[in-house]
Coordinates of C-alpha atoms in Angstrom, one line a residue:
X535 CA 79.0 -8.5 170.1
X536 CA 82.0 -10.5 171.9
X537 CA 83.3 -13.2 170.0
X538 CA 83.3 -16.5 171.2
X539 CA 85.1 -18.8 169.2
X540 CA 88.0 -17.9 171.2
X541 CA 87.1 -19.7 175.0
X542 CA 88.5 -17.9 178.0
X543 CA 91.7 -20.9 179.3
X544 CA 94.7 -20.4 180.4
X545 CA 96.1 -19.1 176.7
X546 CA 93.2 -17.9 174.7
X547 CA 91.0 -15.5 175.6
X548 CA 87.5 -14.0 173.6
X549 CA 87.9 -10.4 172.4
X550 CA 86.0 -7.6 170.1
X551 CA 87.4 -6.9 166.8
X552 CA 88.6 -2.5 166.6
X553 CA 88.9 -1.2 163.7
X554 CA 92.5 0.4 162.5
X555 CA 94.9 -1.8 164.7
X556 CA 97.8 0.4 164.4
X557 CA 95.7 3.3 166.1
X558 CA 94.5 1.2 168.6
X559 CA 98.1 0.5 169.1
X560 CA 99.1 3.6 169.9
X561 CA 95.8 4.4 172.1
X562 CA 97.1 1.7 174.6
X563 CA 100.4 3.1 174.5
X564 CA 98.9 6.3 175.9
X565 CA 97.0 4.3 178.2
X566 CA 99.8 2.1 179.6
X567 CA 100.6 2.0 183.4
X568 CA 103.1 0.8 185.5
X569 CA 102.4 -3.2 186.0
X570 CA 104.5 -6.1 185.6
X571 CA 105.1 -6.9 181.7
X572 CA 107.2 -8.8 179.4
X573 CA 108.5 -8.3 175.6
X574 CA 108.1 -10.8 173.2
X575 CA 110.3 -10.8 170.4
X576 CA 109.6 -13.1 167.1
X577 CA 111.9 -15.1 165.2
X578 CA 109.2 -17.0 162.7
X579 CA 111.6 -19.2 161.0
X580 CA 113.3 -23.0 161.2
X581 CA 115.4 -24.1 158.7
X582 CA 113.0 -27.6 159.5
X583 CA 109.9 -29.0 160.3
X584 CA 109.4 -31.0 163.3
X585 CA 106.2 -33.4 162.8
X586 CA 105.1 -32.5 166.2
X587 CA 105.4 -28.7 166.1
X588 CA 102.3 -26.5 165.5
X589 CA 104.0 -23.6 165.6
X590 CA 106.1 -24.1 162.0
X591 CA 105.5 -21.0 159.9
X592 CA 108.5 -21.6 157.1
X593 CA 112.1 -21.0 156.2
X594 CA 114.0 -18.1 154.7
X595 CA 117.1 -17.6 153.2
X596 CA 120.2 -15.7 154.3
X597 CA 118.7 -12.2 152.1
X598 CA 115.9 -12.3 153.9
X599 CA 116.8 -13.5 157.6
X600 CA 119.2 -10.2 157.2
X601 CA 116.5 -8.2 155.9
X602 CA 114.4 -9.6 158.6
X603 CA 116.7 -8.8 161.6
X604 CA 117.0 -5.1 160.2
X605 CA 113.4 -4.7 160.3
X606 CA 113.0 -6.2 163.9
X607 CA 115.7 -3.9 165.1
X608 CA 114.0 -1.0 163.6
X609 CA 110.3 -1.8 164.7
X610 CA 112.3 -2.3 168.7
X611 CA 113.9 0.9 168.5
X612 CA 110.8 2.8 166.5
X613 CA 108.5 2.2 169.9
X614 CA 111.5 2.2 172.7
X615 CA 110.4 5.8 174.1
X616 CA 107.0 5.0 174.4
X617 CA 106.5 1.2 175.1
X618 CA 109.9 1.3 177.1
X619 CA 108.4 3.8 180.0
X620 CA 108.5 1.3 182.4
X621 CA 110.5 -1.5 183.9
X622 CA 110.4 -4.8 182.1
X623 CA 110.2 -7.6 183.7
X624 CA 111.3 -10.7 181.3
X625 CA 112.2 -10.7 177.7
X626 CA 111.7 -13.4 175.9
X627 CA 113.1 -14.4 172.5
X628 CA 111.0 -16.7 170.8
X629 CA 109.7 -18.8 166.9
X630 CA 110.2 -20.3 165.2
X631 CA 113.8 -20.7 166.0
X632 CA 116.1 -17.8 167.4
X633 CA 119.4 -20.0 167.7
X634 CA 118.8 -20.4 164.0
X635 CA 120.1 -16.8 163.8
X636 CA 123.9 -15.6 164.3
X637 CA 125.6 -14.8 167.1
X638 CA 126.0 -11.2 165.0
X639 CA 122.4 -10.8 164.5
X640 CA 121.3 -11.8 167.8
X641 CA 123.7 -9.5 169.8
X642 CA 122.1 -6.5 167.6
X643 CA 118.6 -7.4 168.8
X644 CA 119.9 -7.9 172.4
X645 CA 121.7 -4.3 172.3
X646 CA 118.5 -3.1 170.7
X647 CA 116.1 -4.2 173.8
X648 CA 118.9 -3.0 176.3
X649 CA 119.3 0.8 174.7
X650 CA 115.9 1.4 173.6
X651 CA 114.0 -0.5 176.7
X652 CA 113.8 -0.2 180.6
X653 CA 114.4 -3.5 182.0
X654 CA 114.0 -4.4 185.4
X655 CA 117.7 -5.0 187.1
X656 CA 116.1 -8.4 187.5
X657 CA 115.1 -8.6 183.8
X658 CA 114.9 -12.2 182.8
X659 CA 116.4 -12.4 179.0
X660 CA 115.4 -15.7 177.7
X661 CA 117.1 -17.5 174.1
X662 CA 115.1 -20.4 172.4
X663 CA 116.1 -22.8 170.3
X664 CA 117.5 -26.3 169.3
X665 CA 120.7 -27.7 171.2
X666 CA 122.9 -27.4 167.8
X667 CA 121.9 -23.9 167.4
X668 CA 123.7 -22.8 170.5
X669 CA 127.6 -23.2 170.2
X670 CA 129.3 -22.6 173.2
X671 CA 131.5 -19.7 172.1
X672 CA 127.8 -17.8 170.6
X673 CA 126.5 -18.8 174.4
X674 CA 129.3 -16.7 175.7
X675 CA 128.8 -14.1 173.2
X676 CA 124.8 -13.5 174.0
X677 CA 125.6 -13.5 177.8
X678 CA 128.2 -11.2 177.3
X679 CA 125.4 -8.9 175.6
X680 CA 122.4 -10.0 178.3
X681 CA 121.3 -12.8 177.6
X682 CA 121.0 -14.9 181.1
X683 CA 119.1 -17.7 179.8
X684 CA 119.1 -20.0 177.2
X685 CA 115.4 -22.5 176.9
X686 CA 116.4 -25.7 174.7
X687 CA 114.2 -27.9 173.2
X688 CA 115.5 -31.9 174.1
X689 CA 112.7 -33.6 173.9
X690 CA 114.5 -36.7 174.7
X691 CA 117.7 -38.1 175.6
X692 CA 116.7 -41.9 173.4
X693 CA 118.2 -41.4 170.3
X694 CA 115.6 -43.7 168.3
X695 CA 112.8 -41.6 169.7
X696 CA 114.1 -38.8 168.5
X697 CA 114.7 -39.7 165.1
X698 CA 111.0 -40.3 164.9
X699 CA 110.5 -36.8 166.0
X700 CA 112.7 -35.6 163.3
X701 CA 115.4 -34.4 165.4
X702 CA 119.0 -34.6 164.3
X703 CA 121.9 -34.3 167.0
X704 CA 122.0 -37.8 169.2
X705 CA 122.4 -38.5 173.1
X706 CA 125.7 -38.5 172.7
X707 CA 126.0 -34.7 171.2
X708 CA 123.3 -33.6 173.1
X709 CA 124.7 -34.3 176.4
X710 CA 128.2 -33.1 175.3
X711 CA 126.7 -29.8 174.3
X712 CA 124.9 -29.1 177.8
X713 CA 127.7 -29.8 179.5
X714 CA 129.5 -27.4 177.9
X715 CA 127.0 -24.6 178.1
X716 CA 126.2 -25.5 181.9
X717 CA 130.4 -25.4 182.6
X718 CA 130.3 -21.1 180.8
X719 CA 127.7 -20.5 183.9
X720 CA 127.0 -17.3 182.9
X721 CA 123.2 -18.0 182.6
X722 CA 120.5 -20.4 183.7
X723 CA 120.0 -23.3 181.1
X724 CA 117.1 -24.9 181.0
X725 CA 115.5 -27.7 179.2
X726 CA 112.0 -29.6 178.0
X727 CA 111.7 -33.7 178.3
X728 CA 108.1 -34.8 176.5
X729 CA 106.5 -37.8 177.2
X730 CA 103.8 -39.6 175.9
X731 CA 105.7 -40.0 172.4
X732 CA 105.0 -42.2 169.8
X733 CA 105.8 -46.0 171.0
X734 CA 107.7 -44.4 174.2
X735 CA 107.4 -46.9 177.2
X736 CA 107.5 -46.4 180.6
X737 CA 111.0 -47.4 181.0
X738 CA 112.2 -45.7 177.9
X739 CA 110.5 -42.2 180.0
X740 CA 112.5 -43.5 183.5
X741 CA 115.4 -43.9 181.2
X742 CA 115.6 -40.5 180.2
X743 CA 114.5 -39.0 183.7
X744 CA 117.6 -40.8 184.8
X745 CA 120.0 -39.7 182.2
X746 CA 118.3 -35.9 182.7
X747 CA 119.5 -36.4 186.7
X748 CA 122.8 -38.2 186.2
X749 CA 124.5 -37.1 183.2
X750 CA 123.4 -33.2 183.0
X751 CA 123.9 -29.7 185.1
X752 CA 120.7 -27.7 183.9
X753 CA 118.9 -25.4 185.8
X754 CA 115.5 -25.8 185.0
X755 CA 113.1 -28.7 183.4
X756 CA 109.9 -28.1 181.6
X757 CA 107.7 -31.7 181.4
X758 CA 105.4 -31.8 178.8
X759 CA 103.1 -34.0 177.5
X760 CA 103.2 -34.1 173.5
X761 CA 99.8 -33.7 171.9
X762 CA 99.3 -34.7 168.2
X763 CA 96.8 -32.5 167.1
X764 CA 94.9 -34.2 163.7
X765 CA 96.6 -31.9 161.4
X766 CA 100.1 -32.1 162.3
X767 CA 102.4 -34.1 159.7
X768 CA 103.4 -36.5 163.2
X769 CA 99.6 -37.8 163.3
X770 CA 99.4 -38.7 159.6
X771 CA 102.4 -40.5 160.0
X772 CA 100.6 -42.5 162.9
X773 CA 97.5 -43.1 160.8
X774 CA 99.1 -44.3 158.2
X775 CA 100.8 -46.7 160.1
X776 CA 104.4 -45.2 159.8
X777 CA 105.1 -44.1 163.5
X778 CA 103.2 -46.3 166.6
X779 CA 100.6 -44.7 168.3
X780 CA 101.0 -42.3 171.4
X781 CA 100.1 -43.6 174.8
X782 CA 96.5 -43.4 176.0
X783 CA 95.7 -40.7 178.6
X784 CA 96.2 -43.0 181.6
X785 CA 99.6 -44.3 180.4
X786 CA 100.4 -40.5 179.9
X787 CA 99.4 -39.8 183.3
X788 CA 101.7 -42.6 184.6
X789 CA 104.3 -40.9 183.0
X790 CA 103.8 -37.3 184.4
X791 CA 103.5 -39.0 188.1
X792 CA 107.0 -40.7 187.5
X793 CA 108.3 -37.1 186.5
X794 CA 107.0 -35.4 189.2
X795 CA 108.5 -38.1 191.9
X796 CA 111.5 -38.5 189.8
X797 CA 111.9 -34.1 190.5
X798 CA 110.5 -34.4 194.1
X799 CA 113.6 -37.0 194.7
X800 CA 116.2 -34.6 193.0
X801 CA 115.2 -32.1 195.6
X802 CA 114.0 -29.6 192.2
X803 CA 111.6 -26.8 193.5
X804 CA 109.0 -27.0 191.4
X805 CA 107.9 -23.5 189.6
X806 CA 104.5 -24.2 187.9
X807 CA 102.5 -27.3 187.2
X808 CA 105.3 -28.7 184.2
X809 CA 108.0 -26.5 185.4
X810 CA 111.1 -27.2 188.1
X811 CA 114.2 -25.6 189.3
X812 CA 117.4 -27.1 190.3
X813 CA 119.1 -24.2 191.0
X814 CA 118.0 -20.6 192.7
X815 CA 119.0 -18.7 189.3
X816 CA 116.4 -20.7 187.5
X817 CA 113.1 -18.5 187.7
X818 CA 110.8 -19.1 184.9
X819 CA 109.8 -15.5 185.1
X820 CA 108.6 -14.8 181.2
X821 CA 105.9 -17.7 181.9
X822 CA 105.2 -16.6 185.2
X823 CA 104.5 -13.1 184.2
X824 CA 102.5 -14.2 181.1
X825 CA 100.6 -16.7 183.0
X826 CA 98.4 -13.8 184.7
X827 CA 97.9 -12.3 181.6
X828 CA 100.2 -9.3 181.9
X829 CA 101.1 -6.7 179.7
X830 CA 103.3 -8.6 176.9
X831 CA 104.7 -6.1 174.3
X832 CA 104.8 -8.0 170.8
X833 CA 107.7 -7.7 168.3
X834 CA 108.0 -9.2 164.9
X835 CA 106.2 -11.0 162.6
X836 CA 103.0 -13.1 163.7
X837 CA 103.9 -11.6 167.7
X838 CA 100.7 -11.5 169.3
X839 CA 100.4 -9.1 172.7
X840 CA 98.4 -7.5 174.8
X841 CA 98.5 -4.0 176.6
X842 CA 95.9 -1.8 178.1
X843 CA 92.9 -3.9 178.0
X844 CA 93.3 -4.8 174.2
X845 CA 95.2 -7.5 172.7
X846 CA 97.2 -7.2 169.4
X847 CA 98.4 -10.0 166.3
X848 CA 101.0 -8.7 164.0
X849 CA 101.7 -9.7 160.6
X850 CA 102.5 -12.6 159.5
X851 CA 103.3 -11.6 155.9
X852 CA 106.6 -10.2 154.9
X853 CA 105.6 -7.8 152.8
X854 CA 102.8 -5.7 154.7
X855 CA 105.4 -6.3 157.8
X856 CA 108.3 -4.5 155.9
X857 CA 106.1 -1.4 155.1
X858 CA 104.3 -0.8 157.8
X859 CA 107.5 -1.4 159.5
X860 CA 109.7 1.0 157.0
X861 CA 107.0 3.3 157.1
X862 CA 107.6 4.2 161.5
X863 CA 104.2 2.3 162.3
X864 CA 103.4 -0.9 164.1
X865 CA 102.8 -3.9 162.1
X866 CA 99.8 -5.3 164.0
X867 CA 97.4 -6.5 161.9
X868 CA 94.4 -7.1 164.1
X869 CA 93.8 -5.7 167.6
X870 CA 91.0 -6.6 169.9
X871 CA 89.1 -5.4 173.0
X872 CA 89.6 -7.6 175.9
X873 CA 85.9 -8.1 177.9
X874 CA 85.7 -6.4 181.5
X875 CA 86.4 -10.0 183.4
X876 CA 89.7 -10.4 181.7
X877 CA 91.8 -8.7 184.6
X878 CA 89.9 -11.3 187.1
X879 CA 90.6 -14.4 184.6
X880 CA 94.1 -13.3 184.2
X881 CA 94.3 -12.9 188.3
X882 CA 92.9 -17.1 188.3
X883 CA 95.4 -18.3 185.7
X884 CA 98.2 -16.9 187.7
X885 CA 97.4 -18.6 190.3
X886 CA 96.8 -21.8 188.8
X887 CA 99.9 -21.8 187.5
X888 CA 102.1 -20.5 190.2
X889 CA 101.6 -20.8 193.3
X890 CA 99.3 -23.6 191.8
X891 CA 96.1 -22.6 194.3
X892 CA 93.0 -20.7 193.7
X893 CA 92.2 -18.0 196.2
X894 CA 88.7 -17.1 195.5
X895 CA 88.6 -13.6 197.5
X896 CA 92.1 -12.7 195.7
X897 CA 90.8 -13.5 192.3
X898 CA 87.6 -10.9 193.5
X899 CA 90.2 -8.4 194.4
X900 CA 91.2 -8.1 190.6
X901 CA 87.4 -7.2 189.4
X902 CA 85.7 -4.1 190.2
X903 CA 83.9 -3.6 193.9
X904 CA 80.4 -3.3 192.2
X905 CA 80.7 -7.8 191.0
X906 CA 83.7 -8.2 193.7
X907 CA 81.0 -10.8 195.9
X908 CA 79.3 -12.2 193.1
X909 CA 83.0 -13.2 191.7
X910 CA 84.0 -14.8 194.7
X911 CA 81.0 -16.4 195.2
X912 CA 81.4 -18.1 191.6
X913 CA 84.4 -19.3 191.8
X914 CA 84.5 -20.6 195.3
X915 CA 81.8 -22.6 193.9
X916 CA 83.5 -23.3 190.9
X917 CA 86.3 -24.8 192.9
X918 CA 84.0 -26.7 195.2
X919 CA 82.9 -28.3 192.1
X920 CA 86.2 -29.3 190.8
X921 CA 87.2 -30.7 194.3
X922 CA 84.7 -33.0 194.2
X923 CA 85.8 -34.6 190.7
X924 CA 89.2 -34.5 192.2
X925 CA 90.7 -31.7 190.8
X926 CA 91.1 -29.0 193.9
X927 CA 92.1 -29.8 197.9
X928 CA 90.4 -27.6 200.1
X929 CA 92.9 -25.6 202.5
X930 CA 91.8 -24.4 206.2
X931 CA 92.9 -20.7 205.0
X932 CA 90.2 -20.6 202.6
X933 CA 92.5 -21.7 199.1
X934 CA 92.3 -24.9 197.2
X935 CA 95.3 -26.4 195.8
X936 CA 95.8 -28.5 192.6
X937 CA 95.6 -32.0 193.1
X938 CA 98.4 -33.8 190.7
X939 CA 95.5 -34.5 188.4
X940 CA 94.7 -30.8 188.0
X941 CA 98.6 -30.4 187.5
X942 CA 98.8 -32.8 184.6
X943 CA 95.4 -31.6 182.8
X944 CA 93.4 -28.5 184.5
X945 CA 92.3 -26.0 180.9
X946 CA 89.1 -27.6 181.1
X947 CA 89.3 -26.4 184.6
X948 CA 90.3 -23.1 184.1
X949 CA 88.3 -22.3 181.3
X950 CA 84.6 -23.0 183.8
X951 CA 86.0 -20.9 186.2
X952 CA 86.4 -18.0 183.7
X953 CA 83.7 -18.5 182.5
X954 CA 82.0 -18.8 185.8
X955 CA 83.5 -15.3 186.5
X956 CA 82.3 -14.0 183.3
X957 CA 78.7 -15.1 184.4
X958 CA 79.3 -13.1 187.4
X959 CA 79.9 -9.9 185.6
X960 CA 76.0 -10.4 183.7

């Protein structure tokens, strides 16, 4: 029986429970073909917790980091003949936080991914981390080893805001270090703004819109709208009166619009609902890739994949990771059999996210000719539905685009669509 306490959106996504992950592992191997893909490499640890970050798994000292990077570099070159058959598109270091390791043990997983893997000569190499984890001359060092783009998480420019986010390096620093990075140009550098933070105003938002247009050289902008989920340390702090409360969804909204103009004015070409590019070398190709629900090859600790219709969680415990690891097999440790509709979801989330339309007969092209008109059907009516809350424009050529609203909230969107095409499938 499927499970269901997983919803098909735009990130999860309901799947069967297989027995022996690491076989199934290797089954999709064998059943691999040539489509567009990216590889997702792990870096679990921060040396701190944000209050706002759901993703915070723990530090670990400099024995085990080592010990850590060894493993990773094993586990990449262990599966490079098989998983590396074909060209990938975007790799994409990830956490945790990677610029909380060396420029030493970076470079080693870089050369790793470039000897054992066959990237695309377009191949998209992505860094992420905090703004004081990339020192210029370390910058230098990864692009000298592939590395052609660096993500860093601002969050804001306003100092005071910050500090209630837990962040440490000021406007002042933060600034200095981007221009420094943007003046190596040796690799697109791109950025997140929030908004919608605890006691941020609309002019404290403009503020830092301006100061992201005047006094920086990036290549790319994510906006996002920070969401306090009840068990993050950030909302206690709010209940309990320590931190004011985040703007309601109407004042967040505001904000998004004044982002989007503020980008539309700049001239950025905007990428995806929350991304924009200032410059051609910015492509947000990892997220691009992902967004269709691709083949993403999964490395380290609590990686999560998918490949070959079945989608794969590794370890998140040291221990059984270092064995399994040690002993030539892939840590996962619990794989899952996507349903049959998941190539026709994954075809819908693409295109709400770039080129941010809905095409219902090109979303029926991804299922199989025997549902192919009872897929269109449903989610041409799907998106007649959500055009007439406001969500979807109908286009003369048959497409309906996202309406700003859709752009600033659209999962409860996607996820009746799927679901409408899962219907479709019964």
């Amino acid at each position: 029986m499927m499970k269901q306490t997983v919803l098909r959106g735009m990130m999860g996504f309901p799947c069967r429970e297989l027995p022996e992950p690491p076989r199934v592992w290797e089954e999709a191997l064998a059943a691999d073909t040539a489509t567009r893909r990216t590889l997702y490499i792990h870096i679990p640890y921060c040396r701190s917790r944000c209050p706002f970050c759901p993703f915070y798994f723990g530090g670990a000292g400099e024995e085990e980091t080592a010990e850590y990077v060894r493993l990773l570099r094993l586990e990449l070159e262990r599966w490079g003949e098989l998983a590396g058959r074909f060209p990938v598109n975007a790799v994409y270091f990830g956490g945790g936080t990677p610029s909380d390791l060396g420029a030493e043990s970076l470079v080693s997983l870089l050369d790793a991914v470039r000897k054992n893997y066959r990237l695309a000569a377009d191949c998209e190499i992505t860094v992420e981390g905090r703004i004081d984890g990339f020192e210029p001359e370390k910058a230098r060092r990864l692009a000298a080893h592939g590395a052609n783009r660096l993500s860093i998480g601002i969050q804001t420019f306003d100092t005071e805001l910050r500090r209630r986010l837990g962040r440490v390096s000021d406007r002042r620093a933060i600034l200095g270090r981007l221009e420094a990075l943007a003046a190596i140009n040796e690799f697109s550098l791109v950025i997140d703004l929030l908004y919608a933070l605890p006691g941020q105003t609309a002019a404290r938002w403009e503020a830092d819109l301006a100061t992201l247009l005047a006094a920086t050289r990036v290549s790319g902008l994510d906006l996002y709208r920070l969401k306090v989920s009840d068990t993050l340390p950030l909302a206690a702090a709010i209940r309990a009166g320590k931190l004011p409360p985040v703007p309601d969804d109407e004042t967040a909204y505001a904000m998004h619009l004044a982002g989007v103009e503020a980008m539309r004015s700049a001239g950025a070409v905007r990428i995806s609902p929350v991304h924009f590019a200032f410059e051609a070398r910015e492509r947000n190709l990892n997220n691009t890739v992902s967004s269709s629900k691709q083949v993403c090859l999964q490395f380290g600790m609590k990686a999560v994949g998918r490949l070959a219709g079945r989608r794969f969680m590794q370890h998140s415990e040291f221990r059984s990771y270092r064995e399994l690891v040690s002993a030539g097999r892939k840590p996962v440790k619990s794989a899952g059999l996507l349903p049959p509709d998941f190539a026709a979801c994954g075809e819908l989330a693409g295109q709400i996210y770039r080129p941010m339309r809905i095409f219902p007969g090109r979303v029926a092209a991804a299922a199989p000719a025997t549902v192919r008109e009872r897929v269109e059907t449903a989610v041409r009516s799907g998106a007649e539905h959500w055009a007439e809350r406001g969500f979807l424009t109908a286009e003369p050529g048959g497409g309906f685009a996202l309406t700003e609203r859709a752009n600033f909230s659209h999962r409860e969107m996607a996820s009746d669509l799927m679901e409408r095409i899962a219907e479709a499938y019964s």
